[in-house]
XYZ file of C-alpha atoms in Angstrom:
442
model
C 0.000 0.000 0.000
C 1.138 3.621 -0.837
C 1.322 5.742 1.608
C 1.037 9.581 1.237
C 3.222 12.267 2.563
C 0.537 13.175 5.742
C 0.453 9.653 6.981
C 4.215 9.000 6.766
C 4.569 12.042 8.585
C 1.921 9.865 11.460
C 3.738 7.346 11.615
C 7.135 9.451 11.676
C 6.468 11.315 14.527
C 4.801 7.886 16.063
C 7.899 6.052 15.810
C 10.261 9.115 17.511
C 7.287 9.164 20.247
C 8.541 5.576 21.419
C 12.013 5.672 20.878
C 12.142 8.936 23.408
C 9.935 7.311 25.977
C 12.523 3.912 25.493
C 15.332 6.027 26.163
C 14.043 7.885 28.940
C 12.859 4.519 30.493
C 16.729 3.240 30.135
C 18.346 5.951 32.135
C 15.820 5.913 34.793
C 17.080 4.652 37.849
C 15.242 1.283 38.931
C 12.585 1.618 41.603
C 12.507 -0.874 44.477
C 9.562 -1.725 47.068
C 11.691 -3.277 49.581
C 10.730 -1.561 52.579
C 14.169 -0.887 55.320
C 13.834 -4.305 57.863
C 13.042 -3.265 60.811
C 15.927 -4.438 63.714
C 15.072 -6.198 66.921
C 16.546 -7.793 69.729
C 14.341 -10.421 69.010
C 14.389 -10.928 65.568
C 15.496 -14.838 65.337
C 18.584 -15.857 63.024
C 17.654 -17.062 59.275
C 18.205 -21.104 58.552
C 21.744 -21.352 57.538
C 21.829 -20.560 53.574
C 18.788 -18.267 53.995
C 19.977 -14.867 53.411
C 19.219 -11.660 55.611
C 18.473 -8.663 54.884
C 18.892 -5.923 57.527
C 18.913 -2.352 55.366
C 16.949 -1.043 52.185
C 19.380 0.467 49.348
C 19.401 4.472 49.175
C 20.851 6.561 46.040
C 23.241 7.022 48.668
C 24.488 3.484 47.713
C 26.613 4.418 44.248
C 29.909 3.347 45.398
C 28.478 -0.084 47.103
C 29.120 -2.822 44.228
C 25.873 -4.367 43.197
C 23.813 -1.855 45.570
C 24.599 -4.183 48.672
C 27.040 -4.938 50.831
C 26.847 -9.160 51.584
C 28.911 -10.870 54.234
C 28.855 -14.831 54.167
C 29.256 -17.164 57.008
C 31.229 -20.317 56.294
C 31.603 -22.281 58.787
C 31.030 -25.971 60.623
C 27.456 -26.443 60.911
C 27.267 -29.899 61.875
C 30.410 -31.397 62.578
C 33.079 -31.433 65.657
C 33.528 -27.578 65.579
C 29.877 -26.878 65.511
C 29.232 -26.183 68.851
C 32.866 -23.465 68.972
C 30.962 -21.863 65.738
C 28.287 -23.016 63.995
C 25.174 -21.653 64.366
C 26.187 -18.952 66.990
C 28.586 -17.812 64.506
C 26.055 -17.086 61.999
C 23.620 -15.584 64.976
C 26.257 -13.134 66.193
C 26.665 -12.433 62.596
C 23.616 -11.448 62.364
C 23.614 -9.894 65.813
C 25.854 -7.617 64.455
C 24.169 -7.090 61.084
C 20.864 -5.725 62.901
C 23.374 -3.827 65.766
C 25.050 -1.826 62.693
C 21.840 -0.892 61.027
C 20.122 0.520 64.048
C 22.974 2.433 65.482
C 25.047 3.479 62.110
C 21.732 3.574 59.965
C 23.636 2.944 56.736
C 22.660 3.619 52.918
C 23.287 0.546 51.795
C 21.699 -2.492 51.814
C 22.997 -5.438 53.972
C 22.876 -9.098 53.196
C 23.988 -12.024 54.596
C 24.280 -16.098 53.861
C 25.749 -18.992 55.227
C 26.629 -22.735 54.451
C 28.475 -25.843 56.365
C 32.189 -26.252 54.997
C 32.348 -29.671 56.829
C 35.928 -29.152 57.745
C 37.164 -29.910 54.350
C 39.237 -27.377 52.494
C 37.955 -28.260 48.904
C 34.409 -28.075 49.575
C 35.493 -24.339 51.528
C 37.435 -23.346 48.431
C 34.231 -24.195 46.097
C 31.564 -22.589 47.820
C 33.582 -19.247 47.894
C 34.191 -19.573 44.448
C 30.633 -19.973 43.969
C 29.650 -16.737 46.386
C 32.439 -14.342 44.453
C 31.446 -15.479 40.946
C 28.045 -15.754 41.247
C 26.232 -14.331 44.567
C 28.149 -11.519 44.698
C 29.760 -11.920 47.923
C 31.648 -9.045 49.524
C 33.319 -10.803 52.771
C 34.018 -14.436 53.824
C 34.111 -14.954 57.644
C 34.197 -17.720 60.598
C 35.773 -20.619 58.670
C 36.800 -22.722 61.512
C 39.088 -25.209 60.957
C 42.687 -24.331 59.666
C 42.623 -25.940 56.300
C 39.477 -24.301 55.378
C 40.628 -20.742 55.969
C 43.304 -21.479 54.249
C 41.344 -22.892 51.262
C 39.420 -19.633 50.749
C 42.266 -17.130 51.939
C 43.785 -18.559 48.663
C 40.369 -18.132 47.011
C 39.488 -14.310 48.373
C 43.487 -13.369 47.476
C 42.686 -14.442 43.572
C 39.414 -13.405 43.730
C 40.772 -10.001 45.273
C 37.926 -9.919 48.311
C 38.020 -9.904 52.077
C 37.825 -12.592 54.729
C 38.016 -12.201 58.304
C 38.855 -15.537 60.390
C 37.450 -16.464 63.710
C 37.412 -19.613 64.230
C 41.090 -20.919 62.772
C 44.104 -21.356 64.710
C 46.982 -21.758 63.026
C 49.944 -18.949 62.969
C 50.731 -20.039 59.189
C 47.362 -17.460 58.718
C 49.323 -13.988 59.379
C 52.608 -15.514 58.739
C 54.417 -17.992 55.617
C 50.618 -18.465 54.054
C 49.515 -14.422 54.686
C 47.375 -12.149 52.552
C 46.587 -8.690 52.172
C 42.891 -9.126 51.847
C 42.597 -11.334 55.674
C 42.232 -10.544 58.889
C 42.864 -13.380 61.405
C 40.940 -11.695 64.795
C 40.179 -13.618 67.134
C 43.280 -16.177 68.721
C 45.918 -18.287 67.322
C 48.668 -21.073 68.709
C 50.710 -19.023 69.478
C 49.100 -16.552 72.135
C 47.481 -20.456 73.144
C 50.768 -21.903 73.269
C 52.338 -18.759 75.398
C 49.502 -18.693 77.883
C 48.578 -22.313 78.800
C 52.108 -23.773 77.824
C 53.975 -21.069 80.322
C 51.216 -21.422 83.313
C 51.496 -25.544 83.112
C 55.060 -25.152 83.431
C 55.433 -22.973 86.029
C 53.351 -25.219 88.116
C 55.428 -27.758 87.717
C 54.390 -29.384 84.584
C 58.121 -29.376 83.039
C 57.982 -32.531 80.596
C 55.405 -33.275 78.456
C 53.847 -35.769 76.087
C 51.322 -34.423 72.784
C 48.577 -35.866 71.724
C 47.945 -33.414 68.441
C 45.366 -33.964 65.604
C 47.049 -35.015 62.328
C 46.520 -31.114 60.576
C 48.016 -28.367 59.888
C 46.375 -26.937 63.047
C 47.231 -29.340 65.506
C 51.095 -29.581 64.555
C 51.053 -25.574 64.543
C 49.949 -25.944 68.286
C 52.211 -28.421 69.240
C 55.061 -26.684 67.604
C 54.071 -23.093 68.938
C 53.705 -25.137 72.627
C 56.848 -26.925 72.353
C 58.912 -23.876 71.886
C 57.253 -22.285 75.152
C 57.666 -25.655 77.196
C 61.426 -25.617 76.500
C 62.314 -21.836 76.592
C 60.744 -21.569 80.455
C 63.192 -24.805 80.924
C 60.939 -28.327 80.321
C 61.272 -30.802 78.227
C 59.212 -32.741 75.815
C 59.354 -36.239 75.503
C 57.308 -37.334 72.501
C 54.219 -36.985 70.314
C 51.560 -39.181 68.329
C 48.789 -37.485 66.011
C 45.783 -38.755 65.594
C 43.406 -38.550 62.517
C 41.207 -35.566 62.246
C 38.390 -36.069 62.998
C 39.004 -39.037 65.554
C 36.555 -40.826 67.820
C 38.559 -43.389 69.277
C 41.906 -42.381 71.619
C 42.355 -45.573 73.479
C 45.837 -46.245 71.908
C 47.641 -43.172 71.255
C 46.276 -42.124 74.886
C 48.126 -45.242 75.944
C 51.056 -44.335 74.115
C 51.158 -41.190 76.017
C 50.613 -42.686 79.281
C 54.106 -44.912 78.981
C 56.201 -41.762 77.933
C 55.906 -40.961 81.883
C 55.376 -37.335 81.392
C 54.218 -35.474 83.760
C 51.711 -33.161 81.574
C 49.621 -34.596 78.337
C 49.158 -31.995 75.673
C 45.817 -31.770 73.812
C 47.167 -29.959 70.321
C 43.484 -30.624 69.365
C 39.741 -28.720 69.810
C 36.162 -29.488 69.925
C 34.978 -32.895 70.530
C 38.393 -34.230 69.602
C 39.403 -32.727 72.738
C 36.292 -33.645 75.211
C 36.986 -37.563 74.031
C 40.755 -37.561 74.632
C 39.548 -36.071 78.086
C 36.978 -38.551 78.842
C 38.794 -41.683 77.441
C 41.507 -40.422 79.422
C 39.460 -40.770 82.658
C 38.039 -44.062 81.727
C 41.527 -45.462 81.173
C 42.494 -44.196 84.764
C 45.733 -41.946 83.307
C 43.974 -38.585 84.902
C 44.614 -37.817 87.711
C 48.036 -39.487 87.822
C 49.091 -37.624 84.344
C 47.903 -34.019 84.149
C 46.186 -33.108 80.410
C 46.677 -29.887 79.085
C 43.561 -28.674 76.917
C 45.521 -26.309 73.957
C 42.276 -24.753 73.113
C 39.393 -25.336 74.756
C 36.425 -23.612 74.808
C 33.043 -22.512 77.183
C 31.151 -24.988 75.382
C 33.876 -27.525 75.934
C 34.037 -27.138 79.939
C 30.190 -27.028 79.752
C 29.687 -30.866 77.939
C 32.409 -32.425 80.304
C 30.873 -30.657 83.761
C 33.551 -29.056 86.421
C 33.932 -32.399 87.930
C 35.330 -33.316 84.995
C 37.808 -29.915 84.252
C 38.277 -28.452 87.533
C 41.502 -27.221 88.201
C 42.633 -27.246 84.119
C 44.448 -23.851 82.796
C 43.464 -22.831 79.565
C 43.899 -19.819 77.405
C 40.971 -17.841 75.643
C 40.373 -14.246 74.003
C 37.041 -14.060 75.492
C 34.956 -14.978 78.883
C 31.381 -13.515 79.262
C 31.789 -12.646 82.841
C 35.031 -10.560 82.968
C 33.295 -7.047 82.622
C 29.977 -5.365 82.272
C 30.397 -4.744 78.625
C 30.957 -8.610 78.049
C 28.221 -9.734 80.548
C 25.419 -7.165 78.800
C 26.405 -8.986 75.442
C 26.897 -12.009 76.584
C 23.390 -11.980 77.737
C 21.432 -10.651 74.558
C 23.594 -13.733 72.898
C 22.486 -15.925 75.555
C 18.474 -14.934 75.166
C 18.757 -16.491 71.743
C 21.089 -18.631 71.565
C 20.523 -20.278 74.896
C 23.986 -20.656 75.427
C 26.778 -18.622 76.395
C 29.066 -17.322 73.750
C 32.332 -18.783 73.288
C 35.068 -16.420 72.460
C 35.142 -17.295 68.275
C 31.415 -16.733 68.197
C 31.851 -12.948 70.167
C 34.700 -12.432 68.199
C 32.412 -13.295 64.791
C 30.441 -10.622 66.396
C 33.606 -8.229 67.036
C 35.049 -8.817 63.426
C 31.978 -8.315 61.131
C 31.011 -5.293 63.332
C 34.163 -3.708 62.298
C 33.991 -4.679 58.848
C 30.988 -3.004 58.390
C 31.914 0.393 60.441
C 35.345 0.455 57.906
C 32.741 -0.179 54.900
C 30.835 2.893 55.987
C 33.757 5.205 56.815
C 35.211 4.120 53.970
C 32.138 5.033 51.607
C 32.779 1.519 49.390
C 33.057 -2.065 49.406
C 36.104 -1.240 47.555
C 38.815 -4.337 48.908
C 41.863 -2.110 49.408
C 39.719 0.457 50.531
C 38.132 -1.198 53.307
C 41.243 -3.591 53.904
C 42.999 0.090 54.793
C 40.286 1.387 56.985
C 40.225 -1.466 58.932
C 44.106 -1.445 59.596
C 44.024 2.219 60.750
C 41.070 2.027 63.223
C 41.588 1.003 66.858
C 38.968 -1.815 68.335
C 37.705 -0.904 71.440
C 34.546 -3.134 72.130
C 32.944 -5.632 74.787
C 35.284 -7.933 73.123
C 38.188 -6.368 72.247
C 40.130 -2.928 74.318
C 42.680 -1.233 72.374
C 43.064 -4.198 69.651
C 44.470 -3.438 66.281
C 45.006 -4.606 62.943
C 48.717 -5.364 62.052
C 50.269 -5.085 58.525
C 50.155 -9.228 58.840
C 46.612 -9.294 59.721
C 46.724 -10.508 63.011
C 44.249 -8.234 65.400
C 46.042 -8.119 68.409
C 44.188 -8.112 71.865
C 44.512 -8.749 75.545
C 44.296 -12.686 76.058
C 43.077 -14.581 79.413
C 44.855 -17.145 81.176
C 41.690 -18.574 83.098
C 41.398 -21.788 85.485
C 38.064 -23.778 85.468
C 36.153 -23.658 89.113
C 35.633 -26.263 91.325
C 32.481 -27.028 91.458
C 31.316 -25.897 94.905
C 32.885 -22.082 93.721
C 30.706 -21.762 90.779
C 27.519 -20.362 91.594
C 25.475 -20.839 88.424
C 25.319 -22.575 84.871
C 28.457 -21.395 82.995
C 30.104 -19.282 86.187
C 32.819 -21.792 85.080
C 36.545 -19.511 85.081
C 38.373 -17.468 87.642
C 40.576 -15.081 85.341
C 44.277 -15.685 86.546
C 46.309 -13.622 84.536
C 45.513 -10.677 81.749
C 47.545 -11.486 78.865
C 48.916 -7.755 76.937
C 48.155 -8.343 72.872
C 51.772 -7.294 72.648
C 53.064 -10.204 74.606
C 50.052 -12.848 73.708
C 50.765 -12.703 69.998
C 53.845 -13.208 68.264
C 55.818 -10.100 67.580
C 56.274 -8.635 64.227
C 60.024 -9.152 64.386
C 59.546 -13.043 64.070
C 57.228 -12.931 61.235
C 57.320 -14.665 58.248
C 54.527 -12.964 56.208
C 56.153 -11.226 53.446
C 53.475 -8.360 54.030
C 55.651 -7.014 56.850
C 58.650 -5.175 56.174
C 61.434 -5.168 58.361
């Protein structure tokens, strides 16, 4: 059909209609519905996997990649660590999530997920992989277990994004196997190693005997302890490692009870360590041999009763009764949790908490930017007073040489420590001067 010149002009100034309303469509910024969430001290913690939300985006929000800011928690959700992290990692996570949105009242949006690394370094390594690539994850964090936060340090480094390490142990994190993208915050073997190691000694503990999980963890603690036994003057006689996880302890407990040493060394954690303690009992070595728990925990002293641990030294970088500030947070933890915190779920709480005040000062998600932030702000919280970030990593803090209560001196569930001995961050943590991370220059 021919058309003449009026209609053409129609459908001219038709087809220019459209293209102007497509373009102004296109550079109109997107609308969303998603009302702010609403914080509250009761809000319960998402299933693991589930994300959270805890903040509405602004157009305040430009220099946040992807308009949000998501943390996730990777960590041992059903295994021998578990009860250390687990889910009261990813509730003080959270915790923290709904803290920073009512008192900073961001512009960005906050988001958070989580998922069970079973202890296993290639099944860590894959899921970040999957979270960076695909799900847009700022920030790794938790990852109990020493061969899984190595696994994604390795990951994060390539991937050039944070992660912050609670619940790991070994001193190869801020030293040979260091990255400028990781914060290790809460402990390590070392400050372990020079807090229980020097008290058992002193008391008259001078040779030992280890009993250390077959890991890179458990020979980083019996290394880190054998070089304290031996500098205050004791000796070490031997060492077996077990497999990792282990259930049965029955022979290389044995093995350990013919060295003749005075002082058994648990370089292991979680329920590795509450079976070497009960087998031990059953096999009648304690009392005559004295065990040395490495790292153990709240929870730890809890499951075995004061009967059982009465008396035992042990290190930690948190107890919920030393202060008010620890007992008011230990408490909001405890109304949810029903438990009290152990010091790598507080210091979850501690490290995410700072992440997202550096995120905020800093104005981006931006890795070096935040990475920066975080190294030039002081901590000063219910966990931590006067802890900083060191070029390695390593947050140093004030770590507690505690020994468990008998039981007629504890008054009430978990009134379980008497604090001995305040531990300076400069002396609990290995000094700059011996490190081995190639981030520090010297």
């Amino acid at each position: 059909m021919k058309l003449n010149p009026n209609h053409r002009a129609v459908l001219i100034g038709a087809a220019l209609t459209l293209a102007l309303a497509a373009c102004g469509k296109k550079d109109e910024a997107p609308k969303t519905a998603e009302p702010a969430a609403t914080p509250s001290s009761t809000a319960t913690t998402p299933p693991p996997g589930a994300p959270s939300t805890a903040a509405a985006p602004s157009a305040g929000s430009g220099k946040i990649s992807d308009g949000a800011v998501k943390i996730g928690v990777l960590t041992d959700l059903s295994g021998l660590y578990s009860d250390l992290a687990g889910s009261g990692a990813v509730l003080a996570t959270q915790m923290a999530i709904e803290t920073f949105q009512e008192q900073a009242k961001p512009d960005f949006k906050i988001e958070m997920v989580s998922s069970d690394h079973q202890n296993k370094g290639d099944i860590a390594a894959n899921k970040a992989r999957q979270w960076f690539d695909t799900e847009a994850v700022d920030v790794i964090t938790e990852l109990v277990t020493t061969s899984t936060a190595l696994a994604v340090m390795k990951v994060a480094k390539e991937k050039n994004k944070i992660t912050l390490v609670s619940g790991a142990a070994s001193t190869a994190i801020t030293n040979e196997e260091c990255t400028d993208t990781n914060v290790h915050w809460t402990y390590d073997t070392y400050s372990l190693a020079n807090g229980t190691g020097k008290a058992v000694v002193k008391q008259g503990g001078d040779t030992w005997y280890f009993l250390t999980a077959d890991y890179k963890f458990g020979q980083s603690l019996e290394a880190d302890t054998t070089a304290v036994v031996k500098a205050n003057g004791g000796k070490v006689l031997g060492s077996v490692r077990h497999p990792f996880p282990g259930t049965d302890f029955s022979s290389f407990l044995l093995q350990a009870q013919a060295s003749g040493a005075k002082v058994i060394g648990l370089a292991n954690a979680g329920t590795d360590t509450t079976n070497s303690i009960k087998q031990a009992a059953e096999f009648g070595i304690t009392p005559k041999q004295t065990l040395a728990g490495l790292l153990m925990f709240i929870s730890d002293v809890h499951a075995l009763g004061l009967k059982a641990t009465q008396g035992m030294y042990l290190t930690t970088g948190y107890y919920w009764d030393r202060d008010d500030d620890t007992r008011a947070w230990s408490k909001r933890f405890f109304d949810k949790h029903k438990r009290m915190p152990t010091m790598v779920q507080a210091g979850q709480y501690s490290a995410v908490m700072h992440y997202l005040n550096a995120v905020k000062a800093a104005g981006t998600d931006d890795t070096a930017a935040v990475m920066k932030t975080m190294k030039a702000t002081p901590i000063s919280d219910f966990f931590a007073k006067n802890g900083k970030v060191r070029e390695d990593g390593r947050m140093v803090h004030d770590m507690y040489l505690v020994q468990v209560k008998k039981p007629d001196e504890s008054k009430a569930a978990w009134d379980y420590y008497h604090i001995r001995q305040t531990i300076p961050g400069e002396q609990a943590f290995q000094p700059l001067a011996q490190s081995k991370c190639p981030l520090v220059k010297k």
